[in-house]
CSV table of C-alpha atoms in Angstrom, one decimal:
chain,number,residue,atom,x,y,z
A,548,MET,CA,0.0,0.0,0.0
A,549,LYS,CA,1.3,3.4,-1.0
A,550,SER,CA,2.3,5.6,2.0
A,551,LEU,CA,0.3,8.8,2.5
A,552,ARG,CA,2.3,12.0,2.3
A,553,ILE,CA,1.1,14.5,4.9
A,554,GLY,CA,2.1,18.1,4.3
A,555,VAL,CA,2.8,20.1,7.4
A,556,PRO,CA,3.5,23.9,7.5
A,557,VAL,CA,6.8,25.3,8.6
A,558,LYS,CA,6.4,28.1,11.1
A,559,GLU,CA,8.7,30.0,13.4
A,560,GLY,CA,6.2,30.7,16.1
A,561,PHE,CA,3.6,28.6,18.0
A,562,SER,CA,5.7,25.5,17.7
A,563,GLU,CA,3.5,23.8,20.3
A,564,PHE,CA,1.0,23.0,17.5
A,565,VAL,CA,3.4,21.9,14.7
A,566,LYS,CA,7.2,21.8,15.0
A,567,VAL,CA,9.4,20.7,12.2
A,568,THR,CA,12.9,19.7,13.4
A,569,PRO,CA,15.4,18.6,10.7
A,570,ASP,CA,18.2,16.3,11.7
A,571,PRO,CA,21.3,17.3,9.7
A,572,ILE,CA,23.1,14.0,10.4
A,573,THR,CA,20.4,11.5,9.4
A,574,ASN,CA,18.6,14.0,7.1
A,575,ILE,CA,15.3,12.9,8.7
A,576,THR,CA,12.7,15.6,9.5
A,577,LYS,CA,11.0,15.1,12.8
A,578,VAL,CA,7.5,16.5,13.1
A,579,THR,CA,5.9,17.0,16.5
A,580,GLY,CA,3.2,19.1,18.1
A,581,TYR,CA,-0.4,19.2,19.3
A,582,CYS,CA,-1.9,18.8,15.8
A,583,ILE,CA,0.4,15.9,15.0
A,584,ALA,CA,-0.5,14.1,18.2
A,585,ILE,CA,-4.2,14.3,17.4
A,586,PHE,CA,-3.6,13.1,13.8
A,587,ASP,CA,-1.5,10.2,15.0
A,588,ALA,CA,-4.2,9.2,17.4
A,589,VAL,CA,-6.8,9.4,14.6
A,590,MET,CA,-4.8,7.2,12.3
A,591,ALA,CA,-4.0,4.7,15.1
A,592,ALA,CA,-7.7,4.3,15.8
A,593,PHE,CA,-8.3,2.8,12.4
A,594,PRO,CA,-9.3,-0.9,12.3
A,595,TYR,CA,-6.7,-1.3,9.5
A,596,SER,CA,-3.2,0.0,9.0
A,597,VAL,CA,-2.6,3.1,7.0
A,598,PRO,CA,1.1,4.0,6.3
A,599,TYR,CA,1.8,7.7,6.2
A,600,GLU,CA,4.7,10.1,6.4
A,601,TYR,CA,5.0,13.9,7.2
A,602,ILE,CA,6.4,16.2,4.5
A,603,SER,CA,7.4,19.7,5.6
A,604,PHE,CA,6.1,22.4,3.4
A,605,GLU,CA,9.4,24.4,3.0
A,606,THR,CA,12.0,25.6,0.6
A,607,SER,CA,15.5,24.2,0.2
A,608,ASP,CA,16.8,26.7,2.8
A,609,GLY,CA,14.2,25.7,5.4
A,610,LYS,CA,11.9,28.7,4.9
A,611,PRO,CA,8.1,28.3,4.6
A,612,ASP,CA,7.1,27.6,1.0
A,613,GLY,CA,4.0,29.7,0.9
A,614,ASN,CA,1.1,30.4,3.2
A,615,TYR,CA,-1.9,28.3,4.3
A,616,ASN,CA,-3.7,28.7,1.0
A,617,ASP,CA,-0.6,27.6,-0.9
A,618,LEU,CA,-0.3,24.5,1.2
A,619,ILE,CA,-3.8,23.2,0.7
A,620,TYR,CA,-4.2,24.8,-2.8
A,621,GLN,CA,-7.9,25.5,-3.4
A,622,VAL,CA,-9.1,23.9,-0.2
A,623,TYR,CA,-9.0,26.2,2.8
A,624,LEU,CA,-11.2,27.2,5.7
A,625,GLN,CA,-13.3,30.3,5.4
A,626,LEU,CA,-15.3,32.2,8.1
A,627,LYS,CA,-18.5,34.0,7.4
A,628,PRO,CA,-19.7,35.2,10.8
A,629,THR,CA,-22.2,37.9,11.6
A,630,ILE,CA,-20.2,41.1,12.0
A,631,THR,CA,-21.1,43.0,15.1
A,632,ASP,CA,-18.7,45.1,17.2
A,633,ILE,CA,-15.8,44.5,14.7
A,634,ASN,CA,-17.3,47.3,12.7
A,635,GLU,CA,-16.0,49.7,15.4
A,636,LEU,CA,-12.4,48.7,14.5
A,637,ILE,CA,-13.1,49.1,10.9
A,638,LYS,CA,-14.8,52.5,11.4
A,639,ASN,CA,-12.0,53.9,13.6
A,640,GLY,CA,-9.3,52.7,11.2
A,641,GLU,CA,-7.5,50.6,14.0
A,642,ARG,CA,-4.6,48.4,13.2
A,643,MET,CA,-5.4,44.7,13.4
A,644,GLY,CA,-2.9,41.8,13.9
A,645,TYR,CA,-3.0,38.5,12.3
A,646,GLN,CA,-0.6,35.5,12.2
A,647,LYS,CA,1.7,35.1,9.2
A,648,GLY,CA,0.5,32.6,6.7
A,649,SER,CA,-3.0,32.3,8.2
A,650,PHE,CA,-6.2,32.4,6.2
A,651,VAL,CA,-7.3,35.2,8.6
A,652,HIS,CA,-5.6,37.7,6.3
A,653,GLU,CA,-8.0,37.0,3.5
A,654,PHE,CA,-10.9,37.0,5.9
A,655,LEU,CA,-10.0,40.4,7.2
A,656,LYS,CA,-9.8,41.7,3.7
A,657,TRP,CA,-13.2,40.3,3.0
A,658,MET,CA,-14.5,42.1,6.1
A,659,LYS,CA,-13.3,45.4,4.4
A,660,PHE,CA,-10.4,46.0,6.7
A,661,ASP,CA,-7.9,48.5,5.2
A,662,GLU,CA,-5.0,46.2,4.1
A,663,THR,CA,-2.6,48.9,5.1
A,664,LYS,CA,-3.9,48.6,8.7
A,665,LEU,CA,-3.2,44.8,8.9
A,666,VAL,CA,0.0,43.9,10.8
A,667,ILE,CA,1.7,40.5,10.7
A,668,TYR,CA,3.2,38.6,13.7
A,669,GLU,CA,4.8,35.2,13.8
A,670,SER,CA,5.1,34.3,17.5
A,671,PRO,CA,3.4,35.0,20.8
A,672,GLU,CA,6.4,37.2,21.8
A,673,GLU,CA,5.9,39.4,18.7
A,674,LEU,CA,2.2,39.7,19.4
A,675,ASP,CA,2.9,40.8,22.9
A,676,GLU,CA,5.3,43.4,21.6
A,677,LEU,CA,2.7,44.7,19.2
A,678,PHE,CA,0.1,45.0,21.9
A,679,SER,CA,2.6,46.9,24.1
A,680,ASN,CA,2.3,49.9,21.7
A,681,ARG,CA,-0.8,51.8,20.7
A,682,SER,CA,-2.3,51.5,17.3
A,683,SER,CA,-1.1,55.1,16.5
A,684,ASP,CA,2.4,54.2,17.6
A,685,GLY,CA,3.0,51.2,15.4
A,686,GLY,CA,1.2,48.7,17.6
A,687,ILE,CA,-2.2,47.1,17.2
A,688,ALA,CA,-5.6,47.6,18.8
A,689,ALA,CA,-6.7,44.0,18.5
A,690,ALA,CA,-5.7,40.7,17.0
A,691,PHE,CA,-8.0,38.3,15.1
A,692,GLU,CA,-6.8,34.8,15.7
A,693,GLU,CA,-7.9,31.2,15.9
A,694,ILE,CA,-9.0,30.2,19.4
A,695,PRO,CA,-6.4,27.5,20.0
A,696,TYR,CA,-3.6,30.0,19.3
A,697,MET,CA,-5.3,32.5,21.6
A,698,LYS,CA,-5.4,29.9,24.3
A,699,LEU,CA,-1.7,29.4,24.0
A,700,PHE,CA,-1.0,33.1,23.9
A,701,LEU,CA,-3.2,33.8,27.0
A,702,ALA,CA,-1.5,30.9,28.8
A,703,LYS,CA,1.7,32.8,28.5
A,704,TYR,CA,0.4,36.4,29.1
A,705,CYS,CA,-2.7,35.7,31.2
A,706,SER,CA,-2.2,38.8,33.4
A,707,LYS,CA,-2.1,41.3,30.5
A,708,TYR,CA,-4.7,40.3,27.9
A,709,THR,CA,-8.1,38.6,27.5
A,710,ALA,CA,-10.2,37.3,24.7
A,711,VAL,CA,-13.5,39.1,24.1
A,712,GLN,CA,-16.7,38.5,22.3
A,713,PRO,CA,-17.7,37.8,19.6
A,714,THR,CA,-16.0,34.5,18.9
A,715,TYR,CA,-16.6,32.3,16.0
A,716,LYS,CA,-16.5,28.5,16.2
A,717,PHE,CA,-14.0,26.8,13.9
A,718,GLY,CA,-11.1,24.5,14.3
A,719,PHE,CA,-8.1,22.9,12.7
A,720,GLY,CA,-8.6,20.6,9.7
A,721,PHE,CA,-6.8,17.7,8.1
A,722,VAL,CA,-7.0,18.1,4.3
A,723,PHE,CA,-7.4,15.2,2.0
A,724,PRO,CA,-7.9,15.0,-1.8
A,725,LYS,CA,-11.5,15.0,-2.9
A,726,ARG,CA,-13.1,11.5,-3.2
A,727,SER,CA,-10.4,10.0,-1.0
A,728,PRO,CA,-11.6,6.8,0.5
A,729,LEU,CA,-10.1,7.7,3.9
A,730,ILE,CA,-12.3,10.8,4.4
A,731,PRO,CA,-15.3,9.0,6.0
A,732,ASP,CA,-13.0,7.0,8.4
A,733,VAL,CA,-10.9,10.1,9.2
A,734,SER,CA,-14.0,12.2,10.0
A,735,MET,CA,-15.4,9.5,12.2
A,736,GLN,CA,-12.1,9.0,14.2
A,737,VAL,CA,-11.6,12.8,14.5
A,738,LEU,CA,-15.0,13.0,16.3
A,739,ASN,CA,-14.1,10.1,18.5
A,740,VAL,CA,-10.7,11.5,19.5
A,741,THR,CA,-11.9,15.1,20.0
A,742,GLU,CA,-14.8,14.0,22.1
A,743,GLY,CA,-12.7,11.6,24.2
A,744,ALA,CA,-10.3,11.9,27.1
A,745,LYS,CA,-7.3,12.0,24.9
A,746,MET,CA,-8.0,15.7,24.0
A,747,VAL,CA,-7.4,16.7,27.6
A,748,GLN,CA,-4.1,14.8,27.6
A,749,PHE,CA,-3.0,16.4,24.4
A,750,GLU,CA,-3.8,19.9,25.7
A,751,LYS,CA,-1.9,19.3,29.0
A,752,ALA,CA,1.0,17.8,27.1
A,753,TRP,CA,1.4,20.6,24.6
A,754,PHE,CA,-0.1,23.7,26.3
A,755,GLY,CA,0.5,22.9,29.9
A,756,GLN,CA,-2.0,22.6,32.7
A,757,THR,CA,-3.1,26.2,33.5
A,758,PRO,CA,-6.2,25.9,35.7
A,759,SER,CA,-5.5,29.4,37.1
A,760,CYS,CA,-3.4,32.4,36.3
A,761,PRO,CA,-1.0,33.2,39.3
A,762,GLU,CA,0.0,36.5,37.8
A,763,LEU,CA,-3.6,37.4,37.2
A,764,THR,CA,-4.6,36.5,40.7
A,765,SER,CA,-1.9,38.6,42.2
A,766,SER,CA,-2.7,41.4,39.8
A,767,VAL,CA,-6.4,41.4,40.7
A,768,SER,CA,-5.7,41.3,44.4
A,769,SER,CA,-3.2,44.1,44.2
A,770,ASN,CA,-5.5,46.2,41.9
A,771,SER,CA,-8.6,45.7,44.0
A,772,ILE,CA,-10.3,48.8,45.3
A,773,GLY,CA,-9.3,49.8,48.8
A,774,LEU,CA,-8.9,52.8,51.0
A,775,ASN,CA,-5.8,53.8,49.1
A,776,SER,CA,-7.9,54.1,45.9
A,777,PHE,CA,-9.8,57.0,47.4
A,778,TRP,CA,-6.9,59.0,49.0
A,779,GLY,CA,-7.5,61.9,46.7
A,780,LEU,CA,-11.2,62.1,47.6
A,781,PHE,CA,-10.4,61.7,51.3
A,782,LEU,CA,-7.8,64.5,51.1
A,783,THR,CA,-10.2,66.9,49.3
A,784,VAL,CA,-13.0,66.2,51.8
A,785,GLY,CA,-10.6,66.5,54.8
A,786,VAL,CA,-9.2,69.8,53.7
A,787,ALA,CA,-12.6,71.3,52.9
A,788,SER,CA,-14.0,70.1,56.3
A,789,SER,CA,-11.0,71.5,58.2
A,790,ILE,CA,-11.3,74.9,56.5
A,791,ALA,CA,-15.0,75.0,57.2
A,792,LEU,CA,-14.4,74.1,60.9
A,793,ILE,CA,-11.7,76.7,61.3
A,794,ILE,CA,-14.0,79.4,59.7
A,795,CYS,CA,-16.8,78.4,62.0
A,796,ILE,CA,-14.7,78.5,65.2
A,797,THR,CA,-13.1,81.7,64.2
A,798,THR,CA,-16.5,83.3,63.5
A,799,PHE,CA,-17.9,82.1,66.8
A,800,LEU,CA,-14.9,83.4,68.9
A,801,TYR,CA,-15.1,86.7,67.2
A,802,GLU,CA,-18.8,87.1,67.8
A,803,ASN,CA,-18.4,86.1,71.4
A,804,ARG,CA,-15.2,87.8,72.3
A,805,ASP,CA,-16.9,89.9,75.0
A,806,THR,CA,-17.4,86.7,77.0
A,807,LEU,CA,-13.6,86.1,77.2
A,808,VAL,CA,-13.0,89.8,78.0
A,809,HIS,CA,-15.4,89.9,80.9
A,810,LEU,CA,-13.8,86.8,82.6
A,811,ASP,CA,-11.6,87.4,85.6
A,812,PRO,CA,-8.0,88.0,84.6
A,813,PRO,CA,-6.6,84.9,86.3
A,814,ALA,CA,-9.1,82.7,84.5
A,815,SER,CA,-7.5,79.5,83.3
A,816,VAL,CA,-7.6,78.1,79.8
A,817,TRP,CA,-10.0,75.4,80.9
A,818,ARG,CA,-12.3,78.0,82.4
A,819,LYS,CA,-12.3,80.0,79.2
A,820,ILE,CA,-13.0,76.8,77.2
A,821,LYS,CA,-15.9,76.0,79.5
A,822,ALA,CA,-17.3,79.5,79.3
A,823,MET,CA,-17.2,79.4,75.5
A,824,ALA,CA,-18.8,75.9,75.5
A,825,THR,CA,-21.6,77.2,77.7
A,826,ARG,CA,-22.0,80.2,75.4
A,827,PHE,CA,-22.1,77.9,72.4
A,828,ASP,CA,-24.8,75.8,74.0
A,829,HIS,CA,-27.1,78.8,74.6
A,830,LYS,CA,-29.9,79.6,72.2
A,831,ASP,CA,-29.3,82.4,69.8
A,832,LEU,CA,-32.4,84.5,70.1
A,833,SER,CA,-31.4,86.5,67.1
A,834,SER,CA,-31.0,83.6,64.7
A,835,HIS,CA,-33.4,83.0,61.9
A,836,THR,CA,-34.1,79.5,62.9
A,837,PHE,CA,-34.9,80.3,66.5
A,838,ARG,CA,-37.3,83.2,65.4
A,839,LYS,CA,-39.1,80.9,63.0
A,840,SER,CA,-39.6,78.1,65.6
A,841,GLU,CA,-40.7,80.7,68.1
A,842,MET,CA,-43.3,82.0,65.7
A,843,VAL,CA,-44.6,78.6,65.0
A,844,HIS,CA,-44.8,77.9,68.8
A,845,ARG,CA,-46.7,81.1,69.5
A,846,SER,CA,-49.2,80.6,66.6
A,847,GLY,CA,-49.9,77.1,68.0
A,848,ILE,CA,-50.8,78.5,71.4
A,849,ASN,CA,-52.9,81.3,70.0
A,850,GLY,CA,-54.7,78.8,67.9
A,851,MET,CA,-55.6,76.8,70.9
A,852,ASP,CA,-56.9,79.9,72.7
A,853,ALA,CA,-59.1,80.8,69.8
A,854,VAL,CA,-60.9,77.5,69.7
A,855,THR,CA,-64.5,77.9,70.6
A,856,ALA,CA,-66.3,75.6,72.9
A,857,SER,CA,-68.2,72.8,71.5
A,858,PRO,CA,-71.9,73.2,70.7
A,859,ALA,CA,-72.7,70.8,73.5
A,860,SER,CA,-71.5,73.2,76.1
A,861,TYR,CA,-73.9,75.9,75.0
A,862,GLN,CA,-77.2,76.4,76.7
A,863,LEU,CA,-80.0,78.0,74.7
A,864,PRO,CA,-81.6,81.0,76.4
A,865,PRO,CA,-85.1,80.3,77.7
A,866,LYS,CA,-87.8,81.0,75.1
A,867,SER,CA,-91.6,81.1,75.5
A,868,VAL,CA,-93.1,78.0,74.2
A,869,LYS,CA,-96.6,78.1,72.9
A,870,PRO,CA,-98.3,74.8,72.7
A,871,PHE,CA,-99.5,73.8,69.2
A,872,HIS,CA,-102.7,72.1,68.7
A,873,PRO,CA,-104.1,70.9,65.5
A,874,ASN,CA,-107.2,72.5,64.2
A,875,ARG,CA,-110.3,70.9,65.3
A,876,GLU,CA,-113.3,70.9,63.1
């Protein structure tokens, strides 16, 4: 049986998915990675043996021999999601990042992104560097990437970035020629592998087990709102309250300076404070509030005096009563 020749892309970044390592001594190319492990598991699950070999899609000097579309010729994945908030990026003319050789480039052009605003990156480190600068300073405002690549990127920089909606469901694919007899069996085994426990093992083996983000946890705890977050507000309120208190005390002392003057000369400080406190506790008969309350109090008393006695307390003056008799015929 003729051996299948499986083409694999040669990429500089994201080697956890597909990594091509040539051996200069044996001249044998070793292909490893997350996608390779899944494909091997699919082929191993066949009830019959299928020989295959991996062929790196590269030039003689080890460089990528084209992009994703070149590798699979006329067969490639295409996304047609409902565009929502991405229109804001298009409207504002923001710079968008995409991975080199990815079909995302054609998709972004289809979405009417300005091609001059599209920026290429090849590795997670380069994407992080682009995000470190603003869009107007040569960086990017966002990156449109496949979810598995984003998971790997966020696993390395979980404290700095996050994936936001909308997301569009798609995945990796293994391309076969049309009418290949292996297509039904491969499709069936892909479903069995992806829905089984082996997928978790592959993700842990190639992406690492990252149930939580230590950097993110420490960042969230350190950036949580506390009293220090409102020091400016506390300072403003404290200064304003202190000024108001000083003005109030100064005004009170000035208006009641005669009380201090009339005290005996040897009066102690405590006696002066006590005298001013007593003075402060007295009612200010000249204040508007006191006059208003006094008027209400007096009107209430006068109102009670003006109430007349109830009709039951009246006695009618005696009147002459003439008996009435009906007419008699």
